[in-house]
PDB file of C-alpha atoms in Angstrom:
ATOM      1  CA  MET A   1      -0.317  -0.007  -0.244  1.00 48.00           C
ATOM      2  CA  GLY A   2       1.198   2.998  -1.735  1.00 67.00           C
ATOM      3  CA  LEU A   3       2.145   6.819   1.207  1.00 67.00           C
ATOM      4  CA  PHE A   4      -1.846   8.153   0.331  1.00 66.00           C
ATOM      5  CA  ASP A   5      -3.209   5.005   0.911  1.00 72.00           C
ATOM      6  CA  GLN A   6      -1.690   4.909   4.573  1.00 73.00           C
ATOM      7  CA  ILE A   7      -2.287   7.819   4.932  1.00 73.00           C
ATOM      8  CA  ILE A   8      -6.090   8.170   3.716  1.00 72.00           C
ATOM      9  CA  GLY A   9      -6.022   5.266   6.199  1.00 75.00           C
ATOM     10  CA  ALA A  10      -5.293   7.611   9.606  1.00 75.00           C
ATOM     11  CA  VAL A  11      -7.471   9.369   8.174  1.00 73.00           C
ATOM     12  CA  ALA A  12     -10.346   6.572   8.757  1.00 77.00           C
ATOM     13  CA  ASN A  13      -8.926   5.147  11.750  1.00 79.00           C
ATOM     14  CA  PRO A  14     -10.012   7.169  14.629  1.00 80.00           C
ATOM     15  CA  ASN A  15      -7.390   5.529  16.270  1.00 78.00           C
ATOM     16  CA  GLN A  16      -4.950   7.234  14.766  1.00 74.00           C
ATOM     17  CA  GLN A  17      -3.739  11.336  14.103  1.00 78.00           C
ATOM     18  CA  GLY A  18      -4.238  11.995  11.198  1.00 79.00           C
ATOM     19  CA  SER A  19      -7.491  14.285  10.139  1.00 75.00           C
ATOM     20  CA  LEU A  20      -9.451  16.238   7.542  1.00 76.00           C
ATOM     21  CA  GLY A  21      -8.488  19.063   9.159  1.00 77.00           C
ATOM     22  CA  GLN A  22      -4.484  17.951   9.242  1.00 79.00           C
ATOM     23  CA  LEU A  23      -4.300  17.705   5.701  1.00 76.00           C
ATOM     24  CA  GLY A  24      -6.146  20.568   5.566  1.00 79.00           C
ATOM     25  CA  SER A  25      -3.972  22.822   7.148  1.00 80.00           C
ATOM     26  CA  ILE A  26      -0.330  20.557   5.245  1.00 78.00           C
ATOM     27  CA  ILE A  27      -2.392  22.499   2.056  1.00 81.00           C
ATOM     28  CA  ASN A  28      -2.646  25.669   3.383  1.00 83.00           C
ATOM     29  CA  THR A  29       0.685  25.882   4.750  1.00 83.00           C
ATOM     30  CA  VAL A  30       1.838  24.091   1.211  1.00 81.00           C
ATOM     31  CA  GLN A  31      -0.357  27.254  -0.894  1.00 85.00           C
ATOM     32  CA  GLN A  32       0.272  30.432   1.721  1.00 86.00           C
ATOM     33  CA  LEU A  33       5.097  28.727   0.347  1.00 84.00           C
ATOM     34  CA  SER A  34       3.962  29.099  -2.451  1.00 84.00           C
ATOM     35  CA  SER A  35       2.394  32.607  -1.717  1.00 85.00           C
ATOM     36  CA  SER A  36       4.967  33.843  -0.157  1.00 86.00           C
ATOM     37  CA  THR A  37       8.289  33.220  -1.997  1.00 85.00           C
ATOM     38  CA  GLY A  38       6.013  33.537  -5.657  1.00 86.00           C
ATOM     39  CA  ALA A  39       6.828  30.245  -6.226  1.00 87.00           C
ATOM     40  CA  ASP A  40       4.281  27.525  -8.414  1.00 87.00           C
ATOM     41  CA  PRO A  41       2.653  25.577  -5.536  1.00 84.00           C
ATOM     42  CA  SER A  42       4.323  22.670  -7.580  1.00 86.00           C
ATOM     43  CA  THR A  43       7.647  23.977  -7.221  1.00 90.00           C
ATOM     44  CA  ILE A  44       6.953  24.075  -3.483  1.00 88.00           C
ATOM     45  CA  GLN A  45       5.513  20.710  -3.986  1.00 85.00           C
ATOM     46  CA  SER A  46       9.168  19.440  -5.216  1.00 88.00           C
ATOM     47  CA  VAL A  47      11.301  21.036  -2.185  1.00 90.00           C
ATOM     48  CA  LEU A  48       8.591  19.330  -0.133  1.00 88.00           C
ATOM     49  CA  SER A  49       9.891  16.127  -2.044  1.00 87.00           C
ATOM     50  CA  ILE A  50      13.510  16.865  -2.162  1.00 90.00           C
ATOM     51  CA  VAL A  51      13.778  18.133   1.384  1.00 91.00           C
ATOM     52  CA  GLY A  52      11.061  14.596   1.773  1.00 89.00           C
ATOM     53  CA  GLY A  53      13.960  12.376   0.972  1.00 88.00           C
ATOM     54  CA  GLN A  54      16.413  13.545   2.909  1.00 91.00           C
ATOM     55  CA  VAL A  55      13.542  13.498   5.934  1.00 92.00           C
ATOM     56  CA  ARG A  56      13.339   9.497   5.093  1.00 91.00           C
ATOM     57  CA  SER A  57      17.234   9.149   5.314  1.00 91.00           C
ATOM     58  CA  ALA A  58      17.777  10.528   8.614  1.00 93.00           C
ATOM     59  CA  LEU A  59      14.527   9.008   9.269  1.00 93.00           C
ATOM     60  CA  GLN A  60      15.887   5.574   8.588  1.00 91.00           C
ATOM     61  CA  ASP A  61      18.894   6.476  10.446  1.00 91.00           C
ATOM     62  CA  LYS A  62      17.179   7.258  13.390  1.00 91.00           C
ATOM     63  CA  GLN A  63      15.192   3.830  13.678  1.00 88.00           C
ATOM     64  CA  ALA A  64      18.409   2.321  13.189  1.00 88.00           C
ATOM     65  CA  THR A  65      20.581   3.401  15.615  1.00 92.00           C
ATOM     66  CA  ASP A  66      18.130   3.935  18.057  1.00 91.00           C
ATOM     67  CA  GLY A  67      14.853   1.597  17.003  1.00 86.00           C
ATOM     68  CA  ASP A  68      11.097   2.529  15.546  1.00 83.00           C
ATOM     69  CA  GLU A  69      10.552   4.673  18.940  1.00 86.00           C
ATOM     70  CA  ALA A  70      13.084   6.686  18.470  1.00 89.00           C
ATOM     71  CA  ALA A  71      12.258   8.128  14.786  1.00 90.00           C
ATOM     72  CA  GLN A  72       8.708   8.264  15.608  1.00 90.00           C
ATOM     73  CA  THR A  73       9.331  10.196  19.062  1.00 91.00           C
ATOM     74  CA  LEU A  74      11.553  12.772  16.403  1.00 93.00           C
ATOM     75  CA  VAL A  75       8.560  12.289  13.996  1.00 92.00           C
ATOM     76  CA  SER A  76       5.824  13.771  17.178  1.00 91.00           C
ATOM     77  CA  GLN A  77       7.720  16.411  18.413  1.00 94.00           C
ATOM     78  CA  TYR A  78       8.394  18.369  15.508  1.00 95.00           C
ATOM     79  CA  ALA A  79       4.976  17.176  12.755  1.00 92.00           C
ATOM     80  CA  GLY A  80       3.640  21.012  12.694  1.00 90.00           C
ATOM     81  CA  THR A  81       2.655  23.678   9.960  1.00 88.00           C
ATOM     82  CA  SER A  82       4.702  26.646  12.370  1.00 92.00           C
ATOM     83  CA  PRO A  83       8.014  27.006  11.566  1.00 93.00           C
ATOM     84  CA  ASN A  84      10.951  24.961  13.491  1.00 96.00           C
ATOM     85  CA  PRO A  85      14.648  25.877  13.109  1.00 96.00           C
ATOM     86  CA  GLN A  86      14.945  22.564  15.668  1.00 97.00           C
ATOM     87  CA  ALA A  87      12.978  20.267  14.014  1.00 96.00           C
ATOM     88  CA  VAL A  88      15.874  21.098  10.855  1.00 96.00           C
ATOM     89  CA  ASP A  89      18.694  20.908  13.166  1.00 97.00           C
ATOM     90  CA  SER A  90      16.923  18.102  14.580  1.00 96.00           C
ATOM     91  CA  LEU A  91      16.999  16.172  10.941  1.00 95.00           C
ATOM     92  CA  PHE A  92      20.229  17.598   9.770  1.00 95.00           C
ATOM     93  CA  SER A  93      23.379  18.751  10.412  1.00 95.00           C
ATOM     94  CA  PRO A  94      24.666  21.898   9.084  1.00 95.00           C
ATOM     95  CA  GLU A  95      26.191  20.285   5.888  1.00 95.00           C
ATOM     96  CA  ILE A  96      23.319  18.846   4.904  1.00 94.00           C
ATOM     97  CA  GLN A  97      21.297  21.924   4.872  1.00 95.00           C
ATOM     98  CA  GLN A  98      23.178  23.072   2.714  1.00 95.00           C
ATOM     99  CA  GLN A  99      23.342  20.221   0.344  1.00 95.00           C
ATOM    100  CA  VAL A 100      19.136  19.987   0.130  1.00 94.00           C
ATOM    101  CA  ALA A 101      19.263  23.603  -0.319  1.00 95.00           C
ATOM    102  CA  GLU A 102      21.354  23.027  -3.330  1.00 95.00           C
ATOM    103  CA  VAL A 103      20.095  20.190  -4.946  1.00 94.00           C
ATOM    104  CA  ALA A 104      16.223  21.691  -4.149  1.00 93.00           C
ATOM    105  CA  ALA A 105      17.612  25.220  -5.667  1.00 94.00           C
ATOM    106  CA  GLN A 106      19.053  23.374  -8.683  1.00 95.00           C
ATOM    107  CA  ARG A 107      16.060  20.846  -9.272  1.00 93.00           C
ATOM    108  CA  THR A 108      13.837  24.015  -8.364  1.00 92.00           C
ATOM    109  CA  GLY A 109      14.793  27.436 -10.452  1.00 92.00           C
ATOM    110  CA  LEU A 110      14.293  28.744  -6.210  1.00 92.00           C
ATOM    111  CA  ASP A 111      17.315  30.506  -4.521  1.00 93.00           C
ATOM    112  CA  ALA A 112      19.310  28.458  -2.000  1.00 94.00           C
ATOM    113  CA  GLY A 113      18.983  30.905   0.262  1.00 93.00           C
ATOM    114  CA  ILE A 114      14.522  31.141  -0.556  1.00 92.00           C
ATOM    115  CA  VAL A 115      15.274  27.243   0.423  1.00 93.00           C
ATOM    116  CA  GLN A 116      17.065  26.907   3.531  1.00 93.00           C
ATOM    117  CA  GLN A 117      14.641  29.746   4.806  1.00 92.00           C
ATOM    118  CA  LEU A 118      12.147  27.313   3.723  1.00 92.00           C
ATOM    119  CA  LEU A 119      13.542  24.597   5.641  1.00 95.00           C
ATOM    120  CA  PRO A 120      12.018  25.702   9.134  1.00 95.00           C
ATOM    121  CA  LEU A 121       8.681  25.211   7.841  1.00 93.00           C
ATOM    122  CA  ALA A 122       8.802  22.557   5.309  1.00 92.00           C
ATOM    123  CA  VAL A 123      10.490  20.366   7.751  1.00 94.00           C
ATOM    124  CA  PRO A 124       7.806  20.308   9.504  1.00 94.00           C
ATOM    125  CA  LEU A 125       4.907  20.221   6.887  1.00 91.00           C
ATOM    126  CA  VAL A 126       6.740  16.110   5.956  1.00 90.00           C
ATOM    127  CA  LEU A 127       6.430  15.559   9.858  1.00 92.00           C
ATOM    128  CA  ASN A 128       3.115  16.579  10.342  1.00 89.00           C
ATOM    129  CA  PHE A 129       2.601  13.266   7.427  1.00 84.00           C
ATOM    130  CA  LEU A 130       4.328  11.224   8.403  1.00 87.00           C
ATOM    131  CA  HIS A 131       2.549  12.424  12.194  1.00 87.00           C
ATOM    132  CA  SER A 132      -0.888  11.368  10.434  1.00 85.00           C
ATOM    133  CA  GLY A 133      -0.056   7.803  11.542  1.00 81.00           C
ATOM    134  CA  SER A 134      -0.096   8.088  14.421  1.00 79.00           C
ATOM    135  CA  ASN A 135      -1.576   6.083  17.434  1.00 81.00           C
ATOM    136  CA  ALA A 136      -4.245   8.942  19.131  1.00 78.00           C
ATOM    137  CA  GLN A 137      -3.701   8.057  22.320  1.00 79.00           C
ATOM    138  CA  ASN A 138       0.305   7.521  22.858  1.00 73.00           C
ATOM    139  CA  PRO A 139       1.268   9.650  19.768  1.00 66.00           C
ATOM    140  CA  GLU A 140       5.153   8.712  20.798  1.00 66.00           C
ATOM    141  CA  ALA A 141       4.304   4.692  19.954  1.00 64.00           C
ATOM    142  CA  GLY A 142       5.705   3.106  17.917  1.00 62.00           C
ATOM    143  CA  GLY A 143       3.539   0.553  14.726  1.00 75.00           C
ATOM    144  CA  ASN A 144       2.785   4.622  12.868  1.00 81.00           C
ATOM    145  CA  PRO A 145       2.013   2.751   9.612  1.00 82.00           C
ATOM    146  CA  VAL A 146       2.280   6.034   7.435  1.00 80.00           C
ATOM    147  CA  LEU A 147       5.987   6.291   9.102  1.00 85.00           C
ATOM    148  CA  ASN A 148       6.548   2.553   7.555  1.00 80.00           C
ATOM    149  CA  SER A 149       5.478   3.020   4.678  1.00 79.00           C
ATOM    150  CA  PHE A 150       7.642   6.870   3.966  1.00 79.00           C
ATOM    151  CA  LEU A 151      10.542   4.867   5.828  1.00 80.00           C
ATOM    152  CA  ASP A 152       9.511   1.619   3.409  1.00 67.00           C
ATOM    153  CA  ALA A 153      10.377  -1.151   5.279  1.00 49.00           C
ATOM    154  CA  ASP A 154      10.329  -3.494   1.866  1.00 48.00           C
ATOM    155  CA  GLY A 155      12.587  -1.518  -0.272  1.00 53.00           C
ATOM    156  CA  ASP A 156      10.548  -0.954  -3.355  1.00 50.00           C
ATOM    157  CA  GLY A 157      11.125   3.185  -3.526  1.00 48.00           C
ATOM    158  CA  ASP A 158       7.785   4.359  -3.495  1.00 47.00           C
ATOM    159  CA  ILE A 159       7.918   7.326  -1.790  1.00 51.00           C
ATOM    160  CA  ASP A 160       7.077  10.768  -2.608  1.00 59.00           C
ATOM    161  CA  ILE A 161       5.985  13.595  -0.171  1.00 64.00           C
ATOM    162  CA  ALA A 162       5.520  15.741  -3.233  1.00 62.00           C
ATOM    163  CA  ASP A 163       2.535  12.994  -5.298  1.00 58.00           C
ATOM    164  CA  ALA A 164       0.801  12.782  -1.948  1.00 62.00           C
ATOM    165  CA  ILE A 165       0.288  16.130  -0.802  1.00 65.00           C
ATOM    166  CA  GLN A 166      -1.116  16.266  -4.966  1.00 64.00           C
ATOM    167  CA  MET A 167      -3.332  13.739  -3.739  1.00 61.00           C
ATOM    168  CA  ALA A 168      -4.152  15.055  -0.959  1.00 64.00           C
ATOM    169  CA  SER A 169      -5.343  18.740  -2.226  1.00 67.00           C
ATOM    170  CA  ARG A 170      -7.656  16.060  -4.805  1.00 65.00           C
ATOM    171  CA  TYR A 171      -9.535  14.924  -2.224  1.00 64.00           C
ATOM    172  CA  ILE A 172      -9.702  17.365   0.039  1.00 67.00           C
ATOM    173  CA  ARG A 173     -11.235  19.149  -2.916  1.00 66.00           C
ATOM    174  CA  GLN A 174     -14.083  16.622  -3.358  1.00 57.00           C
TER     175      GLN A 174
END
C-alpha cells in the first residue's frame, strides 16, 4: 500500500492522529509558502519532495541506530505547520542543510537561500504528514503505518511527499 493510501487510512481510523483538518492545514501551508515565495505550488511541492527524501534518510538512520520509537518520537516532537528551526537541526547537520538547499535550488530554480529559509517550515510539514499515522492515545508509541510506509520497509522505493500532497489536495476537494 502506498504512502497516500496509508495517510487516507489514518484519516479514516479513529485510533490514529490523521484528520481531514490536518491534511487541509498542510495543503494551506503549502499554498501560503507558494504565495510568500512567489513560486508556484508545484515548485514548493518539489522542494518538499527533496526535503522529504532527506527526512527519510535521517529517520532511517535514527531508526537503525536507536529503534522505531526513536524515529516516531522525532516525528511526534517536530510535526507541525509552523516554522521550527529545531526540527531541521534535529534531523540535519548544517552541511546536509546546505546540500538540501543546493539540490532543491538546482532542481527547482529557486534561490538556495530561499530554500534554506523554507527548511524550518518544510521539515515540520513533512513530519506532519508522517504524524497522521501516529497512535491517537499515545503518539510516541511505535506502530505508525504512515511512517513505516514512508521509511519503506519493503524497499520498493515508492515514496514521494509531493505526490502525497497532490493526492491529498484532490481528496479534500472532492
